[in-house]
């Protein structure tokens, strides 16, 4: 009996050692600080057979915010840059926009003036540029824009403005049996055309904000048409609602960067057993941007306080990441 | 060159032969009729490397209706049976129901009288039994009911009233790299607690109707509360909308049994390349039920005409299935 027990223990230990796949080299762009250690320790715990914190692979749900967590969000959300470009592209078909805000200001190049109209102005811009076409037409428009539009600061494609350490983290989690999801305030149909190629996350694992759509037969051919009406805002308290609605299972790990992610992190960490909550803190004005409590884009204030109070992981981008963007690598 | 070409051809043929996993024995409860042949031929085509109809695994999305397609739906939708049982269970807390329709009739055992109020009555029953609790409380209620409630005709658990040939089909498709989804008019949170165990379909691959939910902190503890307000009806034209919203990719194969599935089948087959649309026709009054054009539950009328016109597969349950329910097997 004792021999059998020891054999079993040895086997368990062997499994434990090999369970966290390639932990040592999986996150080469992360310095060996607290953030990386918290990730490795969490994955070790939940993937080790026999561990009290073991989580079966089917329950290894990890949710990631997108803007500011997987790709950059400065100087403005990239989807807003898309919308502004679309206003310009569509202007010839809308002569009335010259006398109508927020379009008039936009077309004169005055983005600030256009956005001075607040949420109402943004909503009008979104509906004018995101609705009125079929889902397939919209998908093509997004693909075309991403293939050519350049980031105003770096001159890179927007899909190059993703965080190398987060790409490594996504792959590391997947290699350990996690299913990785995006849970973003961004438009779900703005993200789905490219998340598979860029992040390895297929469309059905992308949760986001949406407008209403309608199925119809156009000359006998089925089409799904995008309507100028909000359907769901996947932000703040909407994130756990979106997780419940789309995924139907509470994540064991969640990753965000702003107060918009606070409720997702609360919902995730309130589950039983080991949980990982991680916040990307933008602290690197040289390689990326430095902003938090007072930023209008990606404000990180309440969630930073709660992270400290609850011991969540906080990535200090400047010190925790050796590389920020893939194009920095030699 | 020619030798290389022949070698490549031989290799391709070898792959082709092995590509449709275990086709011969994968569907033992299906007789060797047109329906089974159409399934095997389709899977062979889309999984054969080099075939003009080859579909990469990541795009092998298959969507299944639930009521009447994966499990039975007579003499009433099982979720309605759940709701009626809940009314009885909750009645002591609602003395006012004795004087209020549709509850008064229900509590007297007069289901027909209660449902005479049509959609409004059903909606009142659903909201009274499906809303007002947290998502976790509701999940537990569903699990408890399924563990004990019996089907009025067979005396079996409702989760035993699933179709053996469809269980085989789900497994066969998955073994060929398909990702299987439920797309049902039923409530998504009524299905998710058991679809993984019964069908091998995890919660995040279940699309269904839903009521609105709200995230809140209850004494500092996060909860998602179910509200008495419709969110989304995943039926008829709602099915392609639900597919687009939740999955974000057009299926290559879709399975249904009623007019509620027509638009899903239209949307699926309108995509480019090989597509499979299949309808389960309830033709077996002895082993199951026989109903179609005039049934109030699971009416199959327009979709049956369209299936004939467009050459979709139609399962004649009586002749195409050797076994209907798993408990029939010796």
Coordinates of N, CA, C and O in Angstrom, one line a residue, chain A residues 86-168:
Chain A
X86 N -14.6 56.7 -42.0 CA -15.8 56.4 -42.8 C -16.6 57.6 -43.0 O -17.2 57.7 -44.1
X87 N -16.7 58.5 -42.1 CA -17.5 59.8 -42.3 C -16.9 60.5 -43.6 O -17.6 60.9 -44.5
X88 N -15.6 60.6 -43.6 CA -14.9 61.2 -44.8 C -15.2 60.5 -46.0 O -15.5 61.1 -47.1
X89 N -15.1 59.1 -46.0 CA -15.4 58.3 -47.2 C -16.8 58.4 -47.7 O -17.1 58.4 -48.9
X90 N -17.7 58.6 -46.7 CA -19.2 58.5 -47.1 C -19.7 59.9 -47.4 O -20.8 60.1 -47.9
X91 N -18.9 61.0 -47.1 CA -19.4 62.4 -47.2 C -19.9 62.7 -48.6 O -21.0 63.4 -48.6
X92 N -19.3 62.3 -49.7 CA -19.8 62.6 -51.0 C -21.3 62.2 -51.2 O -22.0 62.8 -51.9
X93 N -21.7 61.1 -50.5 CA -23.1 60.6 -50.6 C -24.0 61.3 -49.6 O -25.2 61.1 -49.6
X94 N -23.4 62.2 -48.8 CA -24.2 62.9 -47.8 C -24.0 64.4 -47.8 O -23.4 64.9 -46.8
X95 N -24.4 65.1 -48.8 CA -24.1 66.5 -48.9 C -24.7 67.3 -47.7 O -24.2 68.3 -47.3
X96 N -25.7 66.7 -47.1 CA -26.4 67.4 -45.9 C -25.5 67.5 -44.7 O -25.7 68.3 -43.8
X97 N -24.4 66.6 -44.7 CA -23.6 66.6 -43.5 C -22.8 67.9 -43.3 O -22.4 68.3 -42.2
X98 N -22.6 68.6 -44.4 CA -21.9 69.9 -44.4 C -22.5 70.9 -43.4 O -21.9 71.8 -42.9
X99 N -23.8 70.8 -43.3 CA -24.5 71.7 -42.4 C -25.1 71.1 -41.1 O -26.0 71.6 -40.5
X100 N -24.5 69.9 -40.8 CA -25.1 69.2 -39.7 C -24.0 68.6 -38.8 O -23.1 67.9 -39.2
X101 N -24.1 69.0 -37.5 CA -23.1 68.4 -36.5 C -23.6 67.0 -36.1 O -24.7 66.7 -36.2
X102 N -22.6 66.2 -35.7 CA -21.2 66.4 -35.6 C -20.4 66.3 -36.9 O -19.2 66.5 -36.9
X103 N -21.1 66.0 -38.0 CA -20.4 65.7 -39.3 C -19.7 67.0 -39.8 O -18.6 66.9 -40.3
X104 N -20.3 68.1 -39.7 CA -19.7 69.4 -40.3 C -18.3 69.6 -39.7 O -17.4 69.8 -40.4
X105 N -18.2 69.6 -38.4 CA -16.9 69.8 -37.7 C -15.9 68.7 -38.2 O -14.8 69.0 -38.5
X106 N -16.4 67.5 -38.2 CA -15.5 66.4 -38.6 C -14.9 66.6 -39.9 O -13.7 66.4 -40.2
X107 N -15.8 67.0 -40.9 CA -15.3 67.1 -42.2 C -14.4 68.3 -42.4 O -13.6 68.4 -43.4
X108 N -14.4 69.2 -41.4 CA -13.5 70.3 -41.5 C -12.2 69.9 -40.7 O -11.3 70.8 -40.5
X109 N -12.1 68.7 -40.2 CA -10.9 68.2 -39.5 C -10.9 68.6 -38.1 O -10.0 68.4 -37.4
X110 N -12.1 69.1 -37.6 CA -12.1 69.5 -36.2 C -12.8 68.3 -35.3 O -13.9 68.4 -35.0
X111 N -11.9 67.3 -35.0 CA -12.4 66.2 -34.3 C -12.9 66.6 -32.9 O -14.0 66.1 -32.4
X112 N -12.2 67.4 -32.2 CA -12.6 67.9 -30.9 C -13.9 68.5 -30.9 O -14.8 68.2 -30.0
X113 N -14.1 69.4 -31.8 CA -15.4 70.1 -32.0 C -16.5 69.1 -32.2 O -17.6 69.2 -31.6
X114 N -16.3 68.1 -33.0 CA -17.3 67.1 -33.3 C -17.7 66.3 -32.1 O -18.9 66.1 -31.8
X115 N -16.6 65.9 -31.3 CA -16.9 65.1 -30.1 C -17.4 65.9 -28.9 O -17.8 65.3 -27.9
X116 N -17.4 67.2 -29.1 CA -17.9 68.1 -28.0 C -19.4 67.8 -27.7 O -19.9 68.1 -26.7
X117 N -20.0 67.2 -28.7 CA -21.4 66.8 -28.6 C -21.6 65.6 -27.7 O -22.8 65.2 -27.5
X118 N -20.5 65.1 -27.1 CA -20.6 64.0 -26.2 C -21.2 62.7 -26.8 O -21.0 62.4 -28.0
X119 N -21.8 61.9 -25.9 CA -22.3 60.6 -26.3 C -23.2 60.7 -27.5 O -23.2 59.8 -28.3
X120 N -24.1 61.7 -27.5 CA -25.1 61.8 -28.6 C -24.3 62.0 -29.9 O -24.7 61.3 -30.9
X121 N -23.3 62.8 -30.0 CA -22.5 63.0 -31.2 C -21.8 61.7 -31.6 O -21.9 61.3 -32.8
X122 N -21.2 61.0 -30.6 CA -20.6 59.7 -31.0 C -21.5 58.7 -31.5 O -21.3 58.0 -32.5
X123 N -22.7 58.7 -30.9 CA -23.7 57.7 -31.3 C -24.2 58.0 -32.8 O -24.3 57.1 -33.6
X124 N -24.3 59.3 -33.1 CA -24.7 59.7 -34.4 C -23.6 59.3 -35.5 O -23.9 58.8 -36.6
X125 N -22.4 59.4 -35.1 CA -21.3 59.0 -35.9 C -21.2 57.5 -36.1 O -21.1 57.0 -37.2
X126 N -21.4 56.8 -35.0 CA -21.4 55.4 -35.1 C -22.6 54.9 -36.0 O -22.3 54.0 -36.9
X127 N -23.8 55.4 -35.8 CA -24.9 54.9 -36.6 C -24.7 55.2 -38.1 O -25.1 54.4 -38.9
X128 N -24.2 56.4 -38.3 CA -24.0 56.8 -39.7 C -23.0 55.9 -40.5 O -23.0 55.8 -41.7
X129 N -22.1 55.3 -39.7 CA -20.9 54.6 -40.3 C -21.0 53.1 -40.1 O -20.3 52.4 -40.8
X130 N -21.8 52.7 -39.1 CA -21.8 51.3 -38.8 C -23.2 50.6 -39.1 O -23.3 49.4 -39.0
X131 N -24.2 51.3 -39.5 CA -25.5 50.8 -39.8 C -25.9 51.0 -41.3 O -25.3 51.9 -41.9
X132 N -26.9 50.3 -41.7 CA -27.5 50.6 -43.0 C -26.9 49.7 -44.1 O -27.3 49.7 -45.3
X133 N -26.0 48.8 -43.7 CA -25.5 47.8 -44.7 C -25.6 46.4 -44.2 O -26.1 46.2 -43.1
X134 N -25.3 45.4 -45.1 CA -25.4 44.0 -44.6 C -24.2 43.7 -43.7 O -23.1 44.5 -43.8
X135 N -24.2 42.7 -42.9 CA -23.1 42.3 -42.1 C -21.9 42.0 -43.0 O -20.7 42.2 -42.6
X136 N -22.1 41.4 -44.1 CA -21.0 41.0 -45.0 C -20.3 42.3 -45.6 O -19.1 42.3 -45.7
X137 N -21.2 43.3 -45.9 CA -20.6 44.5 -46.5 C -19.8 45.2 -45.4 O -18.7 45.7 -45.6
X138 N -20.3 45.2 -44.2 CA -19.6 45.9 -43.1 C -18.2 45.2 -42.8 O -17.2 45.8 -42.6
X139 N -18.3 43.9 -42.8 CA -17.0 43.1 -42.5 C -16.0 43.5 -43.6 O -14.8 43.6 -43.2
X140 N -16.4 43.6 -44.8 CA -15.4 43.9 -45.9 C -14.9 45.3 -45.7 O -13.7 45.6 -45.9
X141 N -15.7 46.2 -45.3 CA -15.3 47.6 -45.0 C -14.2 47.7 -43.9 O -13.2 48.4 -44.0
X142 N -14.5 46.9 -42.8 CA -13.5 46.8 -41.7 C -12.2 46.3 -42.2 O -11.1 46.8 -41.9
X143 N -12.3 45.2 -43.0 CA -11.0 44.6 -43.5 C -10.2 45.5 -44.4 O -9.0 45.6 -44.3
X144 N -11.0 46.2 -45.2 CA -10.3 47.1 -46.1 C -9.6 48.3 -45.4 O -8.5 48.7 -45.7
X145 N -10.3 48.8 -44.4 CA -9.7 49.9 -43.6 C -8.5 49.4 -42.8 O -7.4 50.1 -42.9
X146 N -8.6 48.2 -42.2 CA -7.4 47.7 -41.4 C -6.2 47.4 -42.3 O -5.1 47.5 -41.9
X147 N -6.5 47.1 -43.6 CA -5.4 46.8 -44.5 C -4.6 48.0 -44.9 O -3.5 47.9 -45.4
X148 N -5.2 49.2 -44.7 CA -4.5 50.4 -45.2 C -4.4 51.5 -44.2 O -3.4 52.3 -44.3
X149 N -5.3 51.7 -43.3 CA -5.2 52.8 -42.4 C -4.0 52.7 -41.5 O -3.6 51.6 -41.0
X150 N -3.4 53.9 -41.2 CA -2.2 53.9 -40.3 C -2.4 54.6 -39.0 O -3.1 55.6 -39.0
X151 N -1.7 54.2 -38.0 CA -1.8 54.8 -36.7 C -1.1 56.2 -36.8 O 0.0 56.3 -37.3
X152 N -1.8 57.3 -36.3 CA -1.2 58.6 -36.4 C 0.1 58.8 -35.8 O 0.9 59.7 -36.3
X153 N 0.5 58.1 -34.7 CA 1.8 58.3 -34.1 C 2.8 57.4 -34.7 O 3.9 57.9 -35.0
X154 N 2.5 56.1 -34.8 CA 3.6 55.2 -35.2 C 3.6 54.9 -36.7 O 4.6 54.4 -37.2
X155 N 2.6 55.3 -37.4 CA 2.5 55.0 -38.8 C 2.4 53.5 -39.1 O 2.5 53.1 -40.3
X156 N 2.1 52.8 -38.1 CA 1.9 51.3 -38.3 C 0.4 51.0 -38.6 O -0.5 51.8 -38.2
X157 N 0.2 49.8 -39.1 CA -1.2 49.3 -39.2 C -1.8 49.2 -37.8 O -1.0 48.9 -36.9
X158 N -3.1 49.4 -37.7 CA -3.6 49.3 -36.3 C -3.5 47.9 -35.7 O -3.3 47.7 -34.5
X159 N -3.5 46.9 -36.6 CA -3.4 45.5 -36.1 C -2.0 45.2 -35.7 O -1.7 44.1 -35.2
X160 N -1.0 46.1 -36.0 CA 0.3 45.9 -35.5 C 0.5 46.6 -34.1 O 1.5 46.3 -33.4
X161 N -0.5 47.3 -33.7 CA -0.4 48.0 -32.4 C -0.9 47.2 -31.2 O -1.6 47.6 -30.3
X162 N -0.6 45.9 -31.3 CA -1.0 44.9 -30.3 C 0.2 44.7 -29.4 O 1.3 44.9 -29.8
X163 N -0.1 44.3 -28.2 CA 0.9 44.1 -27.2 C 1.6 42.7 -27.2 O 0.9 41.7 -27.0
X164 N 2.8 42.7 -27.5 CA 3.6 41.4 -27.7 C 3.4 40.6 -26.4 O 3.2 39.3 -26.5
X165 N 3.6 41.2 -25.2 CA 3.5 40.3 -24.0 C 2.1 39.7 -23.9 O 1.9 38.6 -23.3
X166 N 1.0 40.4 -24.3 CA -0.3 39.8 -24.2 C -0.5 38.7 -25.3 O -1.2 37.8 -25.0
X167 N 0.1 38.9 -26.5 CA 0.0 37.8 -27.4 C 0.7 36.5 -26.8 O 0.1 35.4 -27.0
X168 N 1.8 36.7 -26.1 CA 2.4 35.5 -25.5 C 1.5 35.0 -24.4 O 1.4 33.7 -24.3

